[in-house]
mmCIF file of C-alpha atoms in Angstrom:
data_model
loop_
_atom_site.group_PDB
_atom_site.id
_atom_site.type_symbol
_atom_site.label_atom_id
_atom_site.label_comp_id
_atom_site.label_asym_id
_atom_site.label_seq_id
_atom_site.Cartn_x
_atom_site.Cartn_y
_atom_site.Cartn_z
ATOM 1 C CA LYS A 6 114.636 103.650 81.638
ATOM 2 C CA PRO A 7 116.278 100.183 82.789
ATOM 3 C CA ASN A 8 117.755 101.277 85.290
ATOM 4 C CA ASP A 9 115.142 103.968 86.703
ATOM 5 C CA VAL A 10 114.171 103.478 90.662
ATOM 6 C CA VAL A 11 110.424 104.436 90.924
ATOM 7 C CA TYR A 12 108.349 105.298 93.797
ATOM 8 C CA ASP A 13 104.622 104.928 92.908
ATOM 9 C CA PHE A 14 102.930 106.974 95.775
ATOM 10 C CA TYR A 15 98.835 105.979 96.285
ATOM 11 C CA SER A 16 100.066 102.985 94.542
ATOM 12 C CA GLY A 17 96.290 100.889 95.394
ATOM 13 C CA THR A 18 96.273 97.588 94.464
ATOM 14 C CA GLY A 19 99.191 98.043 92.323
ATOM 15 C CA THR A 20 98.265 98.322 88.992
ATOM 16 C CA ILE A 21 100.701 101.427 87.854
ATOM 17 C CA SER A 22 103.662 99.588 89.447
ATOM 18 C CA ILE A 23 103.501 96.304 87.875
ATOM 19 C CA PHE A 24 102.964 97.172 84.821
ATOM 20 C CA ILE A 25 105.895 99.669 84.733
ATOM 21 C CA SER A 26 107.940 97.184 86.158
ATOM 22 C CA PRO A 27 109.260 95.134 83.004
ATOM 23 C CA TYR A 28 110.718 98.875 82.180
ATOM 24 C CA VAL A 29 112.594 99.749 85.559
ATOM 25 C CA LYS A 30 114.911 98.545 88.047
ATOM 26 C CA SER A 31 112.861 98.282 91.139
ATOM 27 C CA VAL A 32 108.948 100.006 92.409
ATOM 28 C CA THR A 33 107.902 100.871 95.784
ATOM 29 C CA GLY A 34 104.565 101.772 95.594
ATOM 30 C CA LEU A 35 103.120 103.382 99.301
ATOM 31 C CA GLU A 36 99.468 103.352 99.687
ATOM 32 C CA ILE A 37 97.295 104.240 103.192
ATOM 33 C CA ILE A 38 94.334 101.061 102.529
ATOM 34 C CA GLU A 39 95.843 98.132 103.930
ATOM 35 C CA SER A 40 93.731 95.768 102.186
ATOM 36 C CA ALA A 41 94.790 97.491 98.851
ATOM 37 C CA VAL A 42 98.455 96.799 99.625
ATOM 38 C CA GLU A 43 97.720 93.258 100.374
ATOM 39 C CA ASP A 44 95.910 92.951 97.022
ATOM 40 C CA ALA A 45 99.172 94.702 95.480
ATOM 41 C CA TRP A 46 101.397 91.953 96.904
ATOM 42 C CA ARG A 47 99.050 89.334 95.667
ATOM 43 C CA ASN A 48 99.027 90.929 92.352
ATOM 44 C CA ALA A 49 102.592 90.928 92.279
ATOM 45 C CA GLU A 50 103.026 87.585 93.011
ATOM 46 C CA LEU A 51 100.581 86.137 90.231
ATOM 47 C CA ASN A 52 101.990 88.218 87.630
ATOM 48 C CA ASN A 53 105.054 86.878 88.289
ATOM 49 C CA VAL A 54 106.907 90.658 89.377
ATOM 50 C CA LYS A 55 109.912 90.225 92.042
ATOM 51 C CA ASN A 56 110.884 94.046 91.362
ATOM 52 C CA CYS A 57 108.359 95.677 92.999
ATOM 53 C CA LYS A 58 107.503 95.972 97.038
ATOM 54 C CA PHE A 59 104.306 97.913 98.617
ATOM 55 C CA ILE A 60 104.424 99.771 102.068
ATOM 56 C CA ALA A 61 101.180 100.352 103.911
ATOM 57 C CA GLY A 62 100.777 103.663 105.447
ATOM 58 C CA ASP A 63 99.757 107.334 105.173
ATOM 59 C CA LEU A 64 101.745 108.737 102.967
ATOM 60 C CA ARG A 65 102.639 112.186 104.866
ATOM 61 C CA GLU A 66 103.912 110.044 107.888
ATOM 62 C CA LYS A 67 106.336 107.986 105.837
ATOM 63 C CA LEU A 68 107.780 110.893 104.257
ATOM 64 C CA TYR A 69 108.280 112.995 107.362
ATOM 65 C CA LYS A 70 108.169 110.493 110.451
ATOM 66 C CA ASP A 71 108.458 106.783 109.292
ATOM 67 C CA LYS A 72 111.549 107.131 107.076
ATOM 68 C CA SER A 73 112.928 103.728 107.771
ATOM 69 C CA TRP A 74 111.998 102.421 104.623
ATOM 70 C CA MET A 75 113.555 104.888 102.454
ATOM 71 C CA LYS A 76 117.087 103.935 104.257
ATOM 72 C CA GLU A 77 116.051 100.395 102.146
ATOM 73 C CA THR A 78 114.968 102.177 99.044
ATOM 74 C CA PRO A 79 117.629 104.223 96.840
ATOM 75 C CA LYS A 80 116.251 107.427 95.900
ATOM 76 C CA PRO A 81 114.348 107.762 93.095
ATOM 77 C CA ASP A 82 114.473 108.669 89.443
ATOM 78 C CA VAL A 83 110.977 108.912 88.876
ATOM 79 C CA ILE A 84 107.774 109.315 91.422
ATOM 80 C CA ILE A 85 104.580 108.473 89.727
ATOM 81 C CA ILE A 86 101.637 110.070 91.754
ATOM 82 C CA ASP A 87 98.068 109.180 91.593
ATOM 83 C CA PRO A 88 95.959 110.743 94.692
ATOM 84 C CA PRO A 89 92.795 110.419 95.714
ATOM 85 C CA ARG A 90 90.061 113.597 94.046
ATOM 86 C CA SER A 91 91.144 115.754 96.810
ATOM 87 C CA GLY A 92 94.983 115.988 95.646
ATOM 88 C CA MET A 93 98.320 115.930 97.428
ATOM 89 C CA HIS A 94 98.580 117.026 101.361
ATOM 90 C CA PRO A 95 100.620 120.142 101.036
ATOM 91 C CA ASP A 96 103.302 117.905 102.889
ATOM 92 C CA VAL A 97 103.452 115.722 100.236
ATOM 93 C CA VAL A 98 104.137 118.249 98.027
ATOM 94 C CA LYS A 99 107.254 119.275 99.699
ATOM 95 C CA ALA A 100 108.499 116.009 100.337
ATOM 96 C CA VAL A 101 108.384 115.281 95.929
ATOM 97 C CA ALA A 102 109.924 119.059 95.665
ATOM 98 C CA LYS A 103 112.788 117.961 98.412
ATOM 99 C CA ILE A 104 113.265 114.268 97.071
ATOM 100 C CA GLN A 105 113.935 115.882 93.201
ATOM 101 C CA PRO A 106 113.424 113.157 91.467
ATOM 102 C CA ARG A 107 114.365 113.352 87.708
ATOM 103 C CA LYS A 108 111.039 112.837 86.596
ATOM 104 C CA ILE A 109 107.416 113.255 88.182
ATOM 105 C CA VAL A 110 104.198 111.581 86.549
ATOM 106 C CA TYR A 111 101.139 113.099 88.121
ATOM 107 C CA VAL A 112 98.252 110.929 87.251
ATOM 108 C CA SER A 113 94.738 112.673 88.195
ATOM 109 C CA CYS A 114 91.050 112.307 88.243
ATOM 110 C CA ASN A 115 90.747 116.153 89.148
ATOM 111 C CA PRO A 116 92.562 118.533 87.109
ATOM 112 C CA THR A 117 91.761 121.208 89.953
ATOM 113 C CA THR A 118 93.832 119.575 92.237
ATOM 114 C CA GLN A 119 96.371 118.619 89.743
ATOM 115 C CA ALA A 120 96.830 122.553 88.877
ATOM 116 C CA ARG A 121 96.990 123.372 92.681
ATOM 117 C CA ASP A 122 99.583 120.689 93.797
ATOM 118 C CA ILE A 123 101.563 121.365 90.766
ATOM 119 C CA LYS A 124 101.628 124.872 91.187
ATOM 120 C CA MET A 125 102.752 124.268 94.545
ATOM 121 C CA LEU A 126 105.398 122.200 93.793
ATOM 122 C CA PHE A 127 106.443 125.420 91.568
ATOM 123 C CA GLU A 128 106.640 127.486 94.851
ATOM 124 C CA TYR A 129 108.775 124.803 96.607
ATOM 125 C CA THR A 130 111.322 124.173 93.553
ATOM 126 C CA PRO A 131 111.606 126.068 90.843
ATOM 127 C CA ASN A 132 113.654 123.165 89.541
ATOM 128 C CA TYR A 133 110.923 121.237 87.304
ATOM 129 C CA GLU A 134 109.401 122.282 84.270
ATOM 130 C CA ILE A 135 105.961 120.428 82.559
ATOM 131 C CA GLU A 136 106.999 118.322 79.074
ATOM 132 C CA VAL A 137 103.355 117.235 78.651
ATOM 133 C CA ILE A 138 99.749 117.369 80.353
ATOM 134 C CA GLN A 139 97.688 114.975 78.456
ATOM 135 C CA PRO A 140 93.822 114.683 79.367
ATOM 136 C CA ILE A 141 92.425 111.241 78.979
ATOM 137 C CA ASP A 142 88.257 110.847 78.441
ATOM 138 C CA MET A 143 87.681 107.658 80.457
ATOM 139 C CA PHE A 144 84.343 108.226 81.194
ATOM 140 C CA PRO A 145 82.212 109.218 78.049
ATOM 141 C CA HIS A 146 79.427 111.438 78.600
ATOM 142 C CA THR A 147 80.119 112.241 82.348
ATOM 143 C CA TYR A 148 82.404 115.666 83.030
ATOM 144 C CA HIS A 149 84.941 113.313 84.666
ATOM 145 C CA ILE A 150 88.766 112.708 82.892
ATOM 146 C CA GLU A 151 91.727 111.452 84.057
ATOM 147 C CA ASN A 152 94.689 114.004 83.618
ATOM 148 C CA ILE A 153 98.381 113.305 83.264
ATOM 149 C CA ALA A 154 101.078 115.787 83.839
ATOM 150 C CA VAL A 155 104.812 114.933 83.196
ATOM 151 C CA LEU A 156 107.478 116.993 84.930
ATOM 152 C CA ASN A 157 110.975 117.119 84.384
ATOM 153 C CA LEU A 158 113.725 118.360 86.584
ATOM 154 C CA ILE A 159 115.639 121.034 84.636
ATOM 155 C CA PRO A 160 119.131 120.261 83.814
ATOM 156 C CA SER A 161 121.715 122.127 85.865
ATOM 157 C CA SER A 162 123.368 123.235 82.586
ATOM 158 C CA ARG A 163 119.921 125.015 81.743
ATOM 159 C CA LYS A 164 119.324 126.420 85.296
ATOM 160 C CA ASN A 165 121.498 129.911 85.151
ATOM 161 C CA PRO A 166 121.516 130.439 81.411
ATOM 162 C CA ILE A 167 123.623 133.768 82.451
ATOM 163 C CA LYS A 168 126.412 131.888 84.112
ATOM 164 C CA ASN A 169 126.455 128.951 81.296
ATOM 165 C CA LYS A 170 127.094 131.847 78.850
ATOM 166 C CA ILE A 171 129.763 133.483 80.404
ATOM 167 C CA ASN A 172 131.626 130.369 81.051
ATOM 168 C CA SER A 173 131.034 128.876 77.215
ATOM 169 C CA SER A 174 132.672 132.108 76.239
ATOM 170 C CA THR A 175 135.877 132.022 78.070
#
């Protein structure tokens, strides 16, 4: 949405961040590989993108110890996650659950670790539901696929249907 603040975890060279930048208010990409972050800044400049910023550092550290960047960036409406094949560290999953963005878009090159991470997210917070899971065969004639899962925060009006029914009948 045009006013969405987006965090792009494991942002690499900024491909997803830059692609979505015309459609959102701002994007903050986090990536551990410093040369990829330098390339992301360069890519944003080459594409005249002004609403993206990129931060170098270990995501787990940036979510728990060095959180100064979060004071300068509004809480996200959307978090895009595109981790390595090994998936997310459990502490990162826990932090995402605590942030509770309206939408999580999890792009994965390993459906097994993606399923593990989503299950873990549901263990930390029951406040999400899966909207869609879409495999994409980007590597024909191999066993590799990309898999995209979109999770939405369950609206508070649906979190306790018994309470809602009682309130609506009075």
